[in-house]
GROMACS .gro file of C-alpha atoms in nm:
model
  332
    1UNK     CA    1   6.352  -6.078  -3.986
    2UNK     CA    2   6.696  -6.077  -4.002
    3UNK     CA    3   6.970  -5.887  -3.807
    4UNK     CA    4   7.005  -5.569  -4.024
    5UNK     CA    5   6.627  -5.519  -4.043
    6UNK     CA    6   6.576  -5.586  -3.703
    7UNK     CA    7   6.825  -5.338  -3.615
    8UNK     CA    8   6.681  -5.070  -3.887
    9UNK     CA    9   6.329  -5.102  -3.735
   10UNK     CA   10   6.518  -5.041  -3.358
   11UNK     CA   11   6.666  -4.795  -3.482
   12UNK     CA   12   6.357  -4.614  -3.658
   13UNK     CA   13   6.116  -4.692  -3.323
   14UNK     CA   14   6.356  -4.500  -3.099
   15UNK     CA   15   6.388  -4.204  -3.321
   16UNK     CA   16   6.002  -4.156  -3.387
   17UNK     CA   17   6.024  -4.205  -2.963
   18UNK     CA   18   6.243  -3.892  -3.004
   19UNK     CA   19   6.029  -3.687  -3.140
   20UNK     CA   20   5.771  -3.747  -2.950
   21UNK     CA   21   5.985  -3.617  -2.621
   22UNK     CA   22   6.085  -3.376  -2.800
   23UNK     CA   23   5.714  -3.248  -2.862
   24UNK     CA   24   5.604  -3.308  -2.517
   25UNK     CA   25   5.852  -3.077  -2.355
   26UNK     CA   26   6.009  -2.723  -2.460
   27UNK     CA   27   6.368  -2.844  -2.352
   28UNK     CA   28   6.535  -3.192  -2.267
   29UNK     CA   29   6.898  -3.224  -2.173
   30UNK     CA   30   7.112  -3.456  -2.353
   31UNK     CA   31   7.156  -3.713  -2.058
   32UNK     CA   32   6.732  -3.697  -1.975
   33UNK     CA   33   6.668  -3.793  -2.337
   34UNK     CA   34   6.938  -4.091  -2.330
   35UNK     CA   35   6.808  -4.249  -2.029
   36UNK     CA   36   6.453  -4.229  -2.123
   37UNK     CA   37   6.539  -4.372  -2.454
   38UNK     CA   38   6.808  -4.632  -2.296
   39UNK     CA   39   7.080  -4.539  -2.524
   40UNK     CA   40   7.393  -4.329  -2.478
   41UNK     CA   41   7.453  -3.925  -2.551
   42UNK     CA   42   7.590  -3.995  -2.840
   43UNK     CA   43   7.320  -4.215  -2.984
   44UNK     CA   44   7.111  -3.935  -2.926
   45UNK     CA   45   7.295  -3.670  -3.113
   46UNK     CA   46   7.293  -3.964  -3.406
   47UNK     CA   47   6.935  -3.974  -3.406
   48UNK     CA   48   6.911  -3.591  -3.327
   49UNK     CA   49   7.081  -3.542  -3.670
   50UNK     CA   50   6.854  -3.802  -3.830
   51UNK     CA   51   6.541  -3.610  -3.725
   52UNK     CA   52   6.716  -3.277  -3.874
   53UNK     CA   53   6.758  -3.499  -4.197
   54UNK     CA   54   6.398  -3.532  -4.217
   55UNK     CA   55   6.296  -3.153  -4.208
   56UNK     CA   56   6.269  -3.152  -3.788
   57UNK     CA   57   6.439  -2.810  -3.716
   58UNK     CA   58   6.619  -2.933  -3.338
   59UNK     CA   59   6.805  -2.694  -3.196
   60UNK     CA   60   7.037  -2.745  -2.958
   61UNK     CA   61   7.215  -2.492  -2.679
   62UNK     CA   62   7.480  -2.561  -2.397
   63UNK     CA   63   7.538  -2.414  -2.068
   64UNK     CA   64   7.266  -2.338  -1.781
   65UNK     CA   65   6.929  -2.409  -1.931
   66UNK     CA   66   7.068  -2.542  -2.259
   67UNK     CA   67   6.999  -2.890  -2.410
   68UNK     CA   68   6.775  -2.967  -2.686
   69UNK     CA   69   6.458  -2.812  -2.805
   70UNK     CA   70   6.222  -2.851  -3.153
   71UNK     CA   71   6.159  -2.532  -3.373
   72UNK     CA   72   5.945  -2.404  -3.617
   73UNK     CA   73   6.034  -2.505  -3.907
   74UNK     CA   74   5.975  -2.347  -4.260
   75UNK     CA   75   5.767  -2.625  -4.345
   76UNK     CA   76   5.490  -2.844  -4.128
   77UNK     CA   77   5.678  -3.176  -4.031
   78UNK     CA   78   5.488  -3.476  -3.957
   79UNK     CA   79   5.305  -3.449  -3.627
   80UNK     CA   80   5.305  -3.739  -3.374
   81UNK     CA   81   5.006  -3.836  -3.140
   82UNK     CA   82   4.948  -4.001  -2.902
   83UNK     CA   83   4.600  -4.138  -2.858
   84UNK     CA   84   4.408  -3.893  -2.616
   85UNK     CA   85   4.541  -3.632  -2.867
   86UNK     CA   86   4.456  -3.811  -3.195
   87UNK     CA   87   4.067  -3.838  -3.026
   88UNK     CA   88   4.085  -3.449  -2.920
   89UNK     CA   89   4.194  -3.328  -3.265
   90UNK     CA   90   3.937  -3.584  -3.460
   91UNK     CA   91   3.664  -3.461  -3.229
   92UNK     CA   92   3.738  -3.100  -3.278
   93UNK     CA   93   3.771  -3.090  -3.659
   94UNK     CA   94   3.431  -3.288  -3.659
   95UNK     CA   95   3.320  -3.025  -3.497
   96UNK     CA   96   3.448  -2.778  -3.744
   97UNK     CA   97   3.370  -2.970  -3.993
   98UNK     CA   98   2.986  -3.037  -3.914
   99UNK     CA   99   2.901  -2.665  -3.890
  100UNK     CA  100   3.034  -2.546  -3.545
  101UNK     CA  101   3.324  -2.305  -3.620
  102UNK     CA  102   3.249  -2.091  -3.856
  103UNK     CA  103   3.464  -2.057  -4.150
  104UNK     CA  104   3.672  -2.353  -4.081
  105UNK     CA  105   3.440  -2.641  -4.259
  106UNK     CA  106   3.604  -2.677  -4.561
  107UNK     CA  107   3.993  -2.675  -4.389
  108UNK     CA  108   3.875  -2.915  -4.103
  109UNK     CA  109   3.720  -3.187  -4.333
  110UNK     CA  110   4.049  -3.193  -4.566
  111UNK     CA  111   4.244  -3.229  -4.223
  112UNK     CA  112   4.000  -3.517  -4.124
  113UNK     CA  113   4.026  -3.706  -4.393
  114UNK     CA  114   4.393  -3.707  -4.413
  115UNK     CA  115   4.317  -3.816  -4.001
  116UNK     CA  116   4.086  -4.012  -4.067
  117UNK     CA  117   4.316  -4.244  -4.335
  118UNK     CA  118   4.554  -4.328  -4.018
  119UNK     CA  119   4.344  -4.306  -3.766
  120UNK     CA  120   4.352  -4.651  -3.580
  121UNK     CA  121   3.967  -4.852  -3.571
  122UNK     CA  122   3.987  -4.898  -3.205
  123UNK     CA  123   3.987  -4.478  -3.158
  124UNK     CA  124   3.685  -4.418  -3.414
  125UNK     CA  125   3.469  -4.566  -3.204
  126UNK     CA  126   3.621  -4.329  -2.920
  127UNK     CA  127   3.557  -4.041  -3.168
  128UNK     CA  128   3.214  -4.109  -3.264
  129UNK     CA  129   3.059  -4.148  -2.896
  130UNK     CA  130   3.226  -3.823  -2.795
  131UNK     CA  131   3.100  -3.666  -3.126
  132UNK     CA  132   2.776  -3.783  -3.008
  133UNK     CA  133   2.748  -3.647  -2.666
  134UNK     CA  134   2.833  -3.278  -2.807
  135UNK     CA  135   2.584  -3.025  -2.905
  136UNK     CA  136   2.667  -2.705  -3.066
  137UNK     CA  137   2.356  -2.401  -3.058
  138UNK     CA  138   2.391  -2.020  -3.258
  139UNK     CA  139   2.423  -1.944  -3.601
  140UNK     CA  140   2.617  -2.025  -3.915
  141UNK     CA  141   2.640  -2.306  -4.134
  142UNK     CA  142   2.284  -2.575  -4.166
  143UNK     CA  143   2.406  -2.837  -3.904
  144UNK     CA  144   2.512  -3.194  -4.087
  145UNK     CA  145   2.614  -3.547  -3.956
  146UNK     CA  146   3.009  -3.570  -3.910
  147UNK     CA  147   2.926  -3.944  -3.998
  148UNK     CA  148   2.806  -3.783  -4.342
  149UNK     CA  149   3.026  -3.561  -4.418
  150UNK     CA  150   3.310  -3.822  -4.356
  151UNK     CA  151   3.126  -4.099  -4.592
  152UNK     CA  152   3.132  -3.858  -4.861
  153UNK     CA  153   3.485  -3.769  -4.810
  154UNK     CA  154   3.593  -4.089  -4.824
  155UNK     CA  155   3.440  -4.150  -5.120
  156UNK     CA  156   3.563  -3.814  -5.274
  157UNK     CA  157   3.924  -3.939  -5.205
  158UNK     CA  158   3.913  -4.322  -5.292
  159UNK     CA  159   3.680  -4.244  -5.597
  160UNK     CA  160   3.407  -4.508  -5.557
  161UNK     CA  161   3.070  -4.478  -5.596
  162UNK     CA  162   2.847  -4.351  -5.309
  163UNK     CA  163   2.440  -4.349  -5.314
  164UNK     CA  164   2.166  -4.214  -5.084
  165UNK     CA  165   1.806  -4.102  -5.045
  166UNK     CA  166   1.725  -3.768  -5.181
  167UNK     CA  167   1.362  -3.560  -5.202
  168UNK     CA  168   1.220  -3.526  -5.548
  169UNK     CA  169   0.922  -3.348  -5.565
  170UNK     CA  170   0.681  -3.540  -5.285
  171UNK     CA  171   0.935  -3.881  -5.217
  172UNK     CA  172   1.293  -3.953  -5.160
  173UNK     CA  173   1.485  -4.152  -5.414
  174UNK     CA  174   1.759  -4.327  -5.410
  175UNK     CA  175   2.051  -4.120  -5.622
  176UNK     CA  176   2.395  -4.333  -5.737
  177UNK     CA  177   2.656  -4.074  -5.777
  178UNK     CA  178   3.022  -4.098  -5.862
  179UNK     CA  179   3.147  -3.809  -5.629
  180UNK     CA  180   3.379  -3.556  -5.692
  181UNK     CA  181   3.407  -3.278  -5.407
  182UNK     CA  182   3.262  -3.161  -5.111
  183UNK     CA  183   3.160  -2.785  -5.113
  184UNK     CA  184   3.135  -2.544  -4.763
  185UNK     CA  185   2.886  -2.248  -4.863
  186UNK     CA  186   2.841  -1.965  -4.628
  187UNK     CA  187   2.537  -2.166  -4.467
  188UNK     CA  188   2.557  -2.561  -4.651
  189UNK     CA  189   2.795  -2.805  -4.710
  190UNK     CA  190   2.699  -2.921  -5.089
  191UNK     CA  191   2.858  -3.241  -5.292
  192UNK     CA  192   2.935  -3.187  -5.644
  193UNK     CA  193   2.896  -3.553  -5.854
  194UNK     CA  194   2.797  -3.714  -6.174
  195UNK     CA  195   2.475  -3.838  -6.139
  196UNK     CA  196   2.460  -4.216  -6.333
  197UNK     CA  197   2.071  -4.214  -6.350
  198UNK     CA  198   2.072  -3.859  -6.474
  199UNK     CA  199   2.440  -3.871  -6.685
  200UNK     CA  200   2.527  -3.509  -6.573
  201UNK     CA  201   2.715  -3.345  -6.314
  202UNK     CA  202   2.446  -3.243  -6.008
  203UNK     CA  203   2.487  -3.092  -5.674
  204UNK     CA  204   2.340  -3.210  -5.356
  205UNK     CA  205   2.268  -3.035  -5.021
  206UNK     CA  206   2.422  -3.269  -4.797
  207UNK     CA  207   2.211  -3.175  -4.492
  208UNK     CA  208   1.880  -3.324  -4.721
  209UNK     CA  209   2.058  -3.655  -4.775
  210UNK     CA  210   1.961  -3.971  -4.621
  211UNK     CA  211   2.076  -4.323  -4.537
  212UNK     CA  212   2.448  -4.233  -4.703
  213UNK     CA  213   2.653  -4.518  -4.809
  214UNK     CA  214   3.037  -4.561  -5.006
  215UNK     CA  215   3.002  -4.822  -5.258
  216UNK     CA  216   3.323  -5.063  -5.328
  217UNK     CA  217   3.282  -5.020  -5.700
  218UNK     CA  218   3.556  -4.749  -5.840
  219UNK     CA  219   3.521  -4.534  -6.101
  220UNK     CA  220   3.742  -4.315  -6.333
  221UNK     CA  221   3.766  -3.944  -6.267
  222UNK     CA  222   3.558  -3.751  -6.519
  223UNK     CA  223   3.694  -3.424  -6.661
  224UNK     CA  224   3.485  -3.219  -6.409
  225UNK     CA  225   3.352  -2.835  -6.371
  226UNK     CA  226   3.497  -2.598  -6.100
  227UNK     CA  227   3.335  -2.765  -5.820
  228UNK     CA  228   3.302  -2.404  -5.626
  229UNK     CA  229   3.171  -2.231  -5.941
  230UNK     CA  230   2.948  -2.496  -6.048
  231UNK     CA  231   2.754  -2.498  -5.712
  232UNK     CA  232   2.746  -2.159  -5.633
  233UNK     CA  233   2.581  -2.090  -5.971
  234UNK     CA  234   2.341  -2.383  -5.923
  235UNK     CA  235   2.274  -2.230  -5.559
  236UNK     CA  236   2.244  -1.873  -5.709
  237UNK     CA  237   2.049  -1.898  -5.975
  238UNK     CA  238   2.015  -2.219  -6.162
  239UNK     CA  239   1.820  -2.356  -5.901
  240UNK     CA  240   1.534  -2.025  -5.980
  241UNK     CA  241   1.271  -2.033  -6.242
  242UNK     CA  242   1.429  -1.741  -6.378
  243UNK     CA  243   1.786  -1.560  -6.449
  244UNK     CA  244   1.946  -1.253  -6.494
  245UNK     CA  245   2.280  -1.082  -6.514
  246UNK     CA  246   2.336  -0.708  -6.439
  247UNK     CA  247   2.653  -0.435  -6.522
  248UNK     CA  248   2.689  -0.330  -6.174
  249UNK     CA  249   2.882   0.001  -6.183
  250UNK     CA  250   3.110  -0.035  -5.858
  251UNK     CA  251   3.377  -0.302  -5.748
  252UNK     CA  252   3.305  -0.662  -5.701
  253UNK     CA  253   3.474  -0.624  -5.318
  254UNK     CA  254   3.243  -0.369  -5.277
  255UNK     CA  255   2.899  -0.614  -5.410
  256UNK     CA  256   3.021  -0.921  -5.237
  257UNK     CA  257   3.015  -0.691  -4.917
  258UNK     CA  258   2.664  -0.677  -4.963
  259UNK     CA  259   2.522  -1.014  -5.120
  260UNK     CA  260   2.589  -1.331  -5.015
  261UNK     CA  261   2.756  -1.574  -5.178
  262UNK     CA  262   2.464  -1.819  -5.187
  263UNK     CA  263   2.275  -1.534  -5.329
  264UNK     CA  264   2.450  -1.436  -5.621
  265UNK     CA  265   2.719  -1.488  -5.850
  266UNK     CA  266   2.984  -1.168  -5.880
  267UNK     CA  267   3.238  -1.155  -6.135
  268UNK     CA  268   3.515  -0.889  -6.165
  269UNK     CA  269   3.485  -0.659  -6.503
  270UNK     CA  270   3.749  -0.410  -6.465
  271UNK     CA  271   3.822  -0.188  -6.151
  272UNK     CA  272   3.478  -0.051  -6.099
  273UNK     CA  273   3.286  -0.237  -6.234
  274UNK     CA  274   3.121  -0.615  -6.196
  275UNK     CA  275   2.894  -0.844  -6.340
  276UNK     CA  276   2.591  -1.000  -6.086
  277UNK     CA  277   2.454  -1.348  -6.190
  278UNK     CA  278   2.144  -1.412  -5.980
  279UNK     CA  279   1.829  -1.580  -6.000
  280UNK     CA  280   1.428  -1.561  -5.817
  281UNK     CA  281   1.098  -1.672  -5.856
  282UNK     CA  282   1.015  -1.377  -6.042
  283UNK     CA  283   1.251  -1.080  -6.230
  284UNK     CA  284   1.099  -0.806  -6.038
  285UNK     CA  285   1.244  -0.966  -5.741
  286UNK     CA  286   1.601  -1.005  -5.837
  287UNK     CA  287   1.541  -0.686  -6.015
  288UNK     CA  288   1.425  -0.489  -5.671
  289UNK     CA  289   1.751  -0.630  -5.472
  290UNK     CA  290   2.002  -0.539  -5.754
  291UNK     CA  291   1.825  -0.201  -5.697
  292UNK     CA  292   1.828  -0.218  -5.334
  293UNK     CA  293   2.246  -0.251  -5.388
  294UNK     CA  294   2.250   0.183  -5.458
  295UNK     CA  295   2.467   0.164  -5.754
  296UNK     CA  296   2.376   0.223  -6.117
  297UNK     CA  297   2.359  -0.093  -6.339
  298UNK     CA  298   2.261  -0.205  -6.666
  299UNK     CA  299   2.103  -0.504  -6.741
  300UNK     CA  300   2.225  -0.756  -6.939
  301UNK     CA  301   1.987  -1.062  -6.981
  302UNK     CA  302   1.704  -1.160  -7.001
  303UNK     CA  303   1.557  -0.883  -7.283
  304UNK     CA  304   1.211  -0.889  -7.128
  305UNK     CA  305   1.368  -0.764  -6.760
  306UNK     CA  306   1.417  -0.421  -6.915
  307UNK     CA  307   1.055  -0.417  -7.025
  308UNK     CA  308   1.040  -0.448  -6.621
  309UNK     CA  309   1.264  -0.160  -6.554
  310UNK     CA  310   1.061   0.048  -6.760
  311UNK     CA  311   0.722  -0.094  -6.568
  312UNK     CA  312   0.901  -0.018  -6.237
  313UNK     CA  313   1.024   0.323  -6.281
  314UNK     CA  314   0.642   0.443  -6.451
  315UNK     CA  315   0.563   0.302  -6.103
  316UNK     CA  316   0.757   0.455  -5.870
  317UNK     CA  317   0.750   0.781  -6.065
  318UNK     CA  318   0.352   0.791  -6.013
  319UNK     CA  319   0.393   0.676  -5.641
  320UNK     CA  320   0.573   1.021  -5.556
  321UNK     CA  321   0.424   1.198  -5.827
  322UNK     CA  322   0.150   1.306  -5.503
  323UNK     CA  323   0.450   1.493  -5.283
  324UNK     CA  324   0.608   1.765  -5.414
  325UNK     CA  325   0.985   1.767  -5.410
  326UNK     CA  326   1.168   1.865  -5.101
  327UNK     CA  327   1.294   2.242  -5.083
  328UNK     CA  328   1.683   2.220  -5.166
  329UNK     CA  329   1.842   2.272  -4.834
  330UNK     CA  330   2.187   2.266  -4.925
  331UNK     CA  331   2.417   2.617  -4.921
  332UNK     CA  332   2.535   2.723  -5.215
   0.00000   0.00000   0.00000
């Protein structure tokens, strides 16, 4: 290495050392900073400037109390760890990640991956034995391994191939995917991939896969369906021996209020009104919940579920058709 580079490298060590004062403490005086970094004042207002360069909003004030101090900036600046912190953070978005904190699965496992490409080898080992000794109990999202969830992200980012065991009727096979993107549900985390034995796209509960492994061979991205779409139709009705789609006369805010997402498909068709995709093991089902909702509808598809509307409203018209009608109570 010669002189030059050896000096550029000096140069760039103590600055990143800057910043990392600079995070550790809300102020630092001109003189503290150069003797901890062993250079003069005016090296540090140098380097101060260089950090400003790079997006770090420093401020800097004088008198009683003054010296320097790192802002908020308009946008997020590289963050520097150290490696207690780069365990706690990995640990906690595993945790968000796996099912834990609700609502922050999808956001924690694209901030663990991004980790998870710098993370150093001799702090995933830390990671995983904390991640093991932590147990999480209550509600939410179907718990899934971290371990998992990271394999397939992994994959999903470096676009190799990835296979595991998967049920199939009474056995597990083994399923070689090229995958494509990791999905958070209100309750599962799902992976949406091309399935080679299959040629078509698939999803996958991840929680029902098995023995999960990241192939070395690389593939070329496919031209690919909306990978929350896709799986929240295959969740909501696909998956069902039977379909339907409803006019629901009130405001798709208003239906997605009261269906889940895994339960139904709700798209917006002007200001009150909105179109329900679901599916169930039989129409009168599906039919009863859409009911169930308290807004008028029309149905759309299947032809044969209005024969059932008919067949259910001969019903319930001969189930009161026993008790006379109530005496009109209200004042004119």
């Amino acid at each position: 290495m010669d002189a030059a580079s050896a000096e550029e490298r000096g140069t760039t060590e103590r600055v990143l050392t800057l910043l990392g004062l600079l995070q550790q403490r809300q102020v630092w005086t001109g003189p503290e900073l150069a003797d901890r970094l062993g250079v003069t004042p005016r090296t540090v207002r140098r380097d101060v400037g260089r950090l400003r360069a790079l997006g770090y909003p420093v401020h800097a004030s004088q008198g009683v109390g003054g010296g320097y101090r790192l802002g908020a900036g308009q946008d997020l600046p590289p963050l520097l760890l150290d490696d207690e912190e780069a365990i706690a953070t990995a640990v906690s978005l595993l945790a968000g990640a796996g099912g834990a904190v609700a609502g922050a699965g999808d956001a924690a496992l694209r901030a663990l991956t991004k980790l998870d490409q710098i993370l150093p080898i001799r702090l995933r080992h830390e990671v995983r034995a904390l991640c093991g000794s932590v147990e999480f109990f209550g509600g939410g999202r179907t718990p899934v391994d971290p371990e998992v969830l990271m394999t397939l992200a992994r994959a999903c980012r470096d676009e190799v191939e990835a296979d595991f065991g998967y049920p199939s009727g009474s056995e597990v096979r083994r399923r070689r995917v090229e995958p494509y993107r990791l999905v958070a549900s209100d309750r599962r985390w799902y992976l949406l991939a091309y399935d080679l034995d299959r040629d078509d796209w698939r999803s996958f509960r991840v929680d029902r896969m098995t023995d999960v492994s990241a192939r070395t061979w690389r593939f070329d991205p496919r031209t690919a369906p909306d990978a929350a779409t896709y799986v929240q139709e295959g969740v909501a009705s696909r998956v069902y021996p039977h379909q339907a789609r409803f006019l629901v006369h009130a405001s798709a805010d208003t239906v997605r209020a009261q269906i889940p997402a895994s339960a139904a498909v709700i798209r917006r068709r002007g200001g009150e009104l909105c179109e329900v995709l679901s599916g169930a093991g039989s129409l009168d089902f599906v039919l009863m919940h859409v009911l169930l909702l308290g807004h008028d509808f029309e149905v759309v598809d299947p032809p044969e579920l209005g024969t059932r509307c008919r067949a259910l409203a001969r019903r319930l018209l001969s189930a009161g058709a026993a008790i006379p009608p109530a005496p009109d109570t209200q004042e004119s």
